């Protein structure tokens, strides 16, 4: 279920092992290949894609970043995490990755993918007769697919997580009490790296997406209306919050996307129920504070795809039995880092002088202690060991 990075990666792994599978997606192919989403991919995730024959396009076209910049107190502070760890990030917008993955699955490996399905329901998940049914809107016909396993990769609002009976899993939640206004500007990046603005007015972020398009974030109240943010107000706040001595002026352009994201997290534990295995946002949501969501989805997909292929081709169930535990080790590690980073980003604007002071102390430590900087860089890159 779901033709995002997780579902398509699982499908590609299964097709490479000659395992029959069907990918169901509620949206159209054009929609999933063009909807704006994340763009930062960690180096280990790119290696995982390449090992499975899925990363060549990404490596050929992605930008490579090894530095980021913090701006606070009117100054700029460059953070060279590549020098600290000998690792880097790739910037490759999720729509491009999805385009690569769906082409590989459907057009190259001959995978069965059905777009635009409606009224999806899951059946008999605790039996060996698990099934998924859906409505074909073109014909009005209802189809039933019997399957050995269901991979729930259909996101936070999909059908798979809701199919688990109440009380059979624990859902841990956290609400940060803040929101970000997510913006896409039809304008070239104004910096050669990701920029984080820590300001009394609130956090601001600058992330390149392509030579022509830049992602910006502005902290705002939860539930805010994007209509409250005019073109002039957005650019005034971006200039204020990202301003620093010696910083080049922002390159302005039309805003082609404005939406408010309330910052919250959840984790479903375990990430399995009978023959259903959750992956990506169906099993855990990490607020975009640390840009971890797509990376966690790929981590789940590698584990689940490999485990399902091993079950079918080798009769080896160890990967399926250990799937939830192996996923959750990284999930909780990334959730902790997101929580830590939120304190740095948002404390200055909290209205609490104590939180503001400790937030700035954390930031300054990154530039005065190599040990603190290295630990931060490892978490930022996802290279810190999880156990």
XYZ file of N, CA and C in Angstrom, residues 25-190:
498
model
N -1.983 2.561 -5.064
C -1.781 3.980 -4.774
C -3.083 4.741 -5.056
N -3.484 5.583 -4.118
C -4.738 6.314 -4.275
C -4.621 7.480 -5.253
N -3.421 7.997 -5.461
C -3.237 9.132 -6.369
C -2.800 8.659 -7.756
N -2.692 9.600 -8.682
C -2.240 9.292 -10.038
C -0.723 9.259 -10.103
N -0.199 8.681 -11.175
C 1.252 8.667 -11.349
C 1.789 10.086 -11.481
N 1.096 10.922 -12.223
C 1.552 12.299 -12.388
C 1.610 13.018 -11.047
N 0.629 12.764 -10.190
C 0.587 13.436 -8.894
C 1.783 13.052 -8.033
N 2.062 11.759 -7.905
C 3.147 11.345 -7.012
C 4.509 11.755 -7.551
N 4.609 11.963 -8.870
C 5.889 12.354 -9.454
C 6.123 13.866 -9.401
N 5.127 14.622 -8.955
C 5.276 16.073 -8.957
C 4.986 16.742 -7.610
N 4.374 16.029 -6.631
C 4.034 16.715 -5.381
C 5.297 17.080 -4.608
N 5.364 18.320 -4.100
C 6.563 18.765 -3.371
C 6.701 17.994 -2.056
N 7.891 17.526 -1.797
C 8.180 16.814 -0.548
C 9.635 17.050 -0.178
N 10.141 16.236 0.724
C 11.495 16.408 1.264
C 12.560 16.282 0.182
N 13.770 16.691 0.550
C 14.827 16.624 -0.445
C 16.200 16.258 0.080
N 16.349 16.051 1.388
C 17.665 15.750 1.960
C 17.760 14.252 2.226
N 18.751 13.608 1.618
C 18.929 12.165 1.754
C 20.320 11.900 2.332
N 20.351 11.087 3.362
C 21.616 10.804 4.037
C 22.454 9.811 3.241
N 23.757 9.880 3.453
C 24.698 9.111 2.626
C 24.450 7.612 2.733
N 24.167 7.091 3.943
C 23.920 5.658 4.106
C 22.685 5.233 3.300
N 21.673 6.114 3.198
C 20.463 5.776 2.447
C 20.761 5.693 0.949
N 21.621 6.594 0.464
C 22.004 6.549 -0.946
C 22.782 5.272 -1.237
N 23.678 4.875 -0.323
C 24.403 3.614 -0.504
C 23.416 2.449 -0.558
N 22.394 2.472 0.305
C 21.396 1.413 0.304
C 20.632 1.340 -1.002
N 20.289 2.487 -1.568
C 19.607 2.508 -2.867
C 20.518 1.965 -3.965
N 21.767 2.378 -3.962
C 22.682 1.933 -5.014
C 22.945 0.433 -4.931
N 23.045 -0.088 -3.711
C 23.250 -1.537 -3.551
C 22.108 -2.338 -4.155
N 20.931 -1.728 -4.232
C 19.750 -2.420 -4.765
C 19.420 -1.972 -6.183
N 20.375 -1.296 -6.832
C 20.200 -0.879 -8.217
C 19.220 0.259 -8.397
N 19.067 1.118 -7.384
C 18.027 2.144 -7.411
C 18.560 3.566 -7.253
N 19.866 3.754 -7.214
C 20.387 5.070 -6.881
C 21.234 5.742 -7.931
N 21.350 5.174 -9.128
C 22.265 5.748 -10.115
C 21.811 7.132 -10.572
N 20.515 7.298 -10.803
C 20.010 8.607 -11.226
C 20.228 9.655 -10.166
N 20.011 9.277 -8.937
C 20.209 10.190 -7.819
C 21.659 10.657 -7.752
N 22.581 9.735 -7.789
C 23.999 10.087 -7.660
C 24.441 10.971 -8.824
N 23.895 10.716 -10.002
C 24.294 11.492 -11.170
C 23.773 12.924 -11.128
N 22.614 13.147 -10.493
C 21.972 14.455 -10.585
C 21.888 15.224 -9.276
N 22.097 14.570 -8.134
C 21.896 15.241 -6.851
C 23.019 16.223 -6.544
N 22.681 17.227 -5.747
C 23.700 18.097 -5.172
C 24.291 17.404 -3.940
N 25.571 17.606 -3.721
C 26.245 17.055 -2.547
C 26.561 18.199 -1.590
N 26.099 18.070 -0.350
C 26.337 19.095 0.667
C 27.145 18.507 1.816
N 28.142 19.255 2.260
C 28.939 18.825 3.410
C 29.037 19.907 4.477
N 28.319 21.010 4.280
C 28.313 22.105 5.239
C 26.898 22.640 5.405
N 26.635 23.235 6.543
C 25.422 24.011 6.738
C 25.815 25.280 7.484
N 24.857 26.173 7.643
C 25.178 27.448 8.284
C 24.096 27.798 9.296
N 24.529 28.216 10.469
C 23.622 28.736 11.492
C 23.782 30.250 11.540
N 22.652 30.928 11.651
C 22.678 32.378 11.802
C 21.926 32.748 13.066
N 22.620 33.398 13.976
C 21.989 33.844 15.220
C 22.804 34.987 15.797
N 22.135 35.832 16.550
C 22.821 36.965 17.153
C 23.422 37.915 16.141
N 22.880 37.925 14.914
C 23.379 38.828 13.884
C 24.626 38.354 13.173
N 25.099 37.129 13.463
C 26.316 36.603 12.841
C 26.052 35.294 12.118
N 27.018 34.877 11.295
C 26.957 33.620 10.525
C 28.000 32.656 11.088
N 27.601 31.401 11.216
C 28.513 30.375 11.717
C 28.428 29.162 10.792
N 29.517 28.900 10.080
C 29.558 27.784 9.134
C 29.877 26.503 9.903
N 29.131 25.452 9.608
C 29.326 24.171 10.300
C 29.736 23.133 9.257
N 31.000 22.726 9.284
C 31.567 21.812 8.291
C 31.482 20.380 8.815
N 30.323 19.769 8.648
C 30.161 18.402 9.150
C 30.892 17.387 8.280
N 31.188 17.740 7.043
C 31.975 16.846 6.191
C 33.383 16.674 6.718
N 33.979 17.771 7.180
C 35.337 17.705 7.731
C 35.358 16.899 9.025
N 34.289 16.985 9.805
C 34.236 16.279 11.088
C 34.023 14.780 10.920
N 33.309 14.370 9.876
C 32.884 12.963 9.753
C 33.307 12.293 8.457
N 33.791 13.083 7.495
C 34.094 12.572 6.156
C 32.842 12.007 5.488
N 31.691 12.580 5.802
C 30.418 12.179 5.195
C 29.670 13.420 4.731
N 28.617 13.193 3.936
C 27.879 14.330 3.392
C 26.412 13.957 3.190
N 25.630 14.940 2.792
C 24.238 14.761 2.416
C 24.100 14.853 0.896
N 23.028 14.269 0.395
C 22.606 14.496 -0.982
C 21.306 15.299 -0.948
N 21.202 16.282 -1.812
C 19.947 17.023 -1.974
C 19.323 16.583 -3.289
N 18.198 15.888 -3.168
C 17.523 15.319 -4.335
C 16.037 15.305 -4.010
N 15.255 16.216 -4.571
C 13.841 16.305 -4.197
C 13.111 14.975 -4.316
N 12.261 14.713 -3.329
C 11.536 13.441 -3.302
C 10.783 13.149 -4.594
N 10.150 14.136 -5.265
C 9.475 13.801 -6.527
C 10.399 13.185 -7.565
N 11.662 13.615 -7.591
C 12.605 13.024 -8.543
C 12.928 11.579 -8.154
N 13.098 11.334 -6.852
C 13.363 9.963 -6.410
C 12.165 9.070 -6.712
N 10.955 9.551 -6.424
C 9.761 8.756 -6.718
C 9.659 8.467 -8.218
N 9.961 9.463 -9.037
C 9.945 9.254 -10.490
C 10.916 8.146 -10.887
N 12.130 8.182 -10.322
C 13.112 7.129 -10.610
C 12.598 5.759 -10.175
N 12.027 5.701 -8.967
C 11.616 4.416 -8.401
C 10.410 3.830 -9.138
N 9.451 4.671 -9.505
C 8.267 4.137 -10.188
C 8.625 3.715 -11.612
N 9.545 4.431 -12.239
C 9.989 4.015 -13.574
C 10.695 2.661 -13.497
N 11.566 2.505 -12.498
C 12.282 1.243 -12.353
C 11.316 0.102 -12.056
N 10.362 0.352 -11.159
C 9.424 -0.705 -10.764
C 8.476 -1.069 -11.903
N 7.828 -0.076 -12.491
C 6.765 -0.352 -13.470
C 7.294 -0.560 -14.880
N 8.230 0.281 -15.298
C 8.647 0.281 -16.700
C 9.824 -0.639 -16.976
N 10.721 -0.772 -16.000
C 11.915 -1.600 -16.212
C 11.707 -3.012 -15.669
N 11.233 -3.126 -14.414
C 11.109 -4.440 -13.785
C 9.727 -5.059 -13.951
N 8.841 -4.372 -14.662
C 7.535 -4.939 -14.981
C 6.633 -5.147 -13.790
N 6.752 -4.312 -12.772
C 5.933 -4.464 -11.581
C 4.499 -4.010 -11.797
N 3.597 -4.622 -11.085
C 2.162 -4.317 -11.146
C 1.878 -3.160 -10.192
N 1.468 -2.016 -10.721
C 1.118 -0.861 -9.890
C -0.213 -0.317 -10.369
N -1.100 -0.048 -9.431
C -2.462 0.377 -9.761
C -2.716 1.727 -9.095
N -2.911 2.736 -9.926
C -3.102 4.090 -9.447
C -4.582 4.414 -9.292
N -4.848 5.424 -8.457
C -6.200 5.952 -8.330
C -7.190 5.042 -7.650
N -6.716 4.077 -6.852
C -7.652 3.163 -6.192
C -8.406 3.917 -5.099
N -9.590 3.434 -4.773
C -10.446 4.085 -3.788
C -10.976 3.065 -2.784
N -11.411 3.581 -1.626
C -12.124 2.777 -0.627
C -11.345 1.507 -0.285
N -10.084 1.691 0.102
C -9.218 0.550 0.404
C -9.586 -0.032 1.769
N -9.620 -1.354 1.869
C -9.885 -2.036 3.141
C -8.965 -3.243 3.256
N -8.565 -3.561 4.500
C -7.710 -4.715 4.764
C -8.514 -5.764 5.515
N -8.231 -7.052 5.228
C -9.046 -8.141 5.759
C -8.169 -9.274 6.283
N -8.623 -9.909 7.363
C -8.051 -11.166 7.869
C -6.538 -11.096 8.028
N -6.068 -10.012 8.634
C -4.629 -9.795 8.734
C -3.939 -10.763 9.680
N -4.695 -11.380 10.580
C -4.083 -12.320 11.521
C -4.211 -13.766 11.052
N -4.527 -13.961 9.789
C -4.650 -15.304 9.225
C -3.726 -15.444 8.030
N -3.666 -16.650 7.472
C -2.877 -16.852 6.259
C -3.693 -16.553 5.007
N -4.853 -15.901 5.194
C -5.690 -15.484 4.064
C -5.849 -13.955 4.059
N -4.778 -13.258 4.416
C -4.818 -11.795 4.419
C -5.199 -11.280 3.031
N -5.896 -10.156 3.008
C -6.361 -9.622 1.730
C -6.495 -8.108 1.816
N -6.453 -7.493 0.654
C -6.727 -6.064 0.499
C -7.783 -5.917 -0.577
N -8.809 -5.142 -0.309
C -9.823 -4.868 -1.328
C -9.826 -3.377 -1.635
N -10.247 -3.044 -2.851
C -10.303 -1.647 -3.256
C -11.314 -1.482 -4.380
N -11.747 -0.255 -4.571
C -12.688 0.082 -5.636
C -11.932 0.678 -6.808
N -12.206 0.156 -8.000
C -11.645 0.719 -9.226
C -12.609 1.802 -9.704
N -12.242 3.088 -9.588
C -13.194 4.145 -9.939
C -13.548 4.170 -11.422
N -12.694 3.609 -12.283
C -12.967 3.625 -13.718
C -14.105 2.685 -14.083
N -14.204 1.560 -13.361
C -15.220 0.558 -13.699
C -16.304 0.426 -12.640
N -16.031 0.968 -11.447
C -16.962 0.782 -10.340
C -16.886 -0.598 -9.726
N -15.922 -1.404 -10.174
C -15.796 -2.785 -9.694
C -14.918 -2.828 -8.446
N -15.295 -3.702 -7.505
C -14.489 -3.905 -6.297
C -13.609 -5.138 -6.493
N -12.317 -4.972 -6.225
C -11.342 -6.047 -6.399
C -10.849 -6.519 -5.033
N -10.543 -7.804 -4.942
C -9.986 -8.397 -3.731
C -8.674 -9.081 -4.089
N -7.605 -8.692 -3.400
C -6.290 -9.294 -3.618
C -5.904 -10.117 -2.401
N -5.779 -11.433 -2.568
C -5.256 -12.289 -1.515
C -3.737 -12.209 -1.536
N -3.137 -12.135 -0.368
C -1.695 -11.957 -0.336
C -1.128 -12.600 0.922
N 0.162 -12.882 0.865
C 0.802 -13.460 2.040
C 1.111 -12.394 3.080
N 1.486 -11.186 2.608
C 1.809 -10.082 3.503
C 1.309 -8.772 2.910
N 1.076 -7.803 3.787
C 0.723 -6.446 3.369
C 1.795 -5.502 3.918
N 2.374 -4.698 3.037
C 3.327 -3.670 3.446
C 2.576 -2.345 3.499
N 2.402 -1.821 4.695
C 1.665 -0.575 4.880
C 2.580 0.619 4.741
N 2.654 1.168 3.528
C 3.553 2.288 3.227
C 2.745 3.495 2.769
N 1.520 3.629 3.274
C 0.575 4.612 2.749
C 0.451 5.858 3.607
N 1.433 6.148 4.423
C 1.521 7.430 5.094
C 0.643 7.587 6.311
N 0.655 8.816 6.826
C -0.014 9.108 8.087
C -1.531 9.008 7.995
N -2.086 9.205 6.802
C -3.544 9.208 6.645
C -4.047 8.012 5.848
N -3.213 6.992 5.710
C -3.589 5.839 4.919
C -4.486 4.868 5.658
N -4.833 3.787 4.957
C -5.767 2.799 5.499
C -5.105 1.765 6.385
N -3.809 1.539 6.237
C -3.204 0.374 6.885
C -3.101 0.537 8.402
N -2.636 1.704 8.857
C -2.507 1.887 10.315
C -3.878 1.827 10.979
N -4.886 2.383 10.323
C -6.232 2.379 10.901
C -6.856 0.984 10.919
N -6.266 0.051 10.173
C -6.804 -1.312 10.153
C -6.410 -2.113 11.393
N -5.484 -1.598 12.189
C -5.051 -2.304 13.398
C -6.055 -2.022 14.517
N -6.617 -3.050 15.139
C -7.608 -2.833 16.204
C -7.021 -2.035 17.365
N -7.865 -1.220 17.958
C -7.451 -0.407 19.098
C -6.892 -1.303 20.216
N -5.789 -0.905 20.772
C -5.194 -1.643 21.871
C -4.179 -2.693 21.465
N -4.040 -2.941 20.162
C -3.086 -3.969 19.721
C -1.691 -3.406 19.493
N -1.578 -2.100 19.393
C -0.275 -1.449 19.324
C -0.310 -0.217 20.232
N 0.848 0.239 20.611
C 0.964 1.478 21.388
C 1.382 2.592 20.439
N 0.699 3.735 20.535
C 1.063 4.894 19.721
C 1.537 5.999 20.663
N 2.824 6.299 20.605
C 3.410 7.369 21.413
C 3.397 8.654 20.596
N 2.928 9.740 21.182
C 2.782 11.003 20.455
C 3.465 12.144 21.195
N 3.883 13.143 20.425
C 4.419 14.377 20.997
C 3.994 15.547 20.122
N 3.518 16.622 20.748
C 3.157 17.843 20.042
C 4.102 18.946 20.510
N 4.788 19.587 19.574
C 5.761 20.614 19.926
C 5.117 21.947 20.270
N 3.846 22.131 19.922
C 3.183 23.390 20.215
C 3.596 24.540 19.320
N 4.217 24.215 18.185
C 4.602 25.240 17.211
C 4.289 24.703 15.820
N 4.382 25.567 14.826
C 4.169 25.161 13.441
C 5.204 25.847 12.564
N 5.378 25.310 11.369
C 6.214 25.942 10.353
C 5.363 26.250 9.134
N 5.559 27.428 8.583
C 5.001 27.763 7.281
C 5.987 27.249 6.234
N 5.571 26.236 5.487
C 6.424 25.636 4.460
C 6.206 26.366 3.145
N 7.286 26.820 2.559
C 7.224 27.651 1.363
C 8.107 27.080 0.264
N 7.640 27.169 -0.947
C 8.485 26.929 -2.113
C 8.523 28.219 -2.915
N 9.729 28.697 -3.159
C 9.901 29.938 -3.910
C 10.495 29.629 -5.274
N 9.917 30.227 -6.279
C 10.467 30.101 -7.624
C 11.614 31.101 -7.737
N 12.703 30.727 -7.086
C 13.867 31.609 -6.990
C 15.108 30.763 -6.748
N 16.252 31.136 -7.306
C 17.484 30.386 -7.059
C 17.853 30.418 -5.584
N 18.553 29.413 -5.096
C 19.026 29.440 -3.709
C 19.878 30.677 -3.446
N 19.786 31.162 -2.223
C 20.549 32.346 -1.825
C 21.807 31.982 -1.044
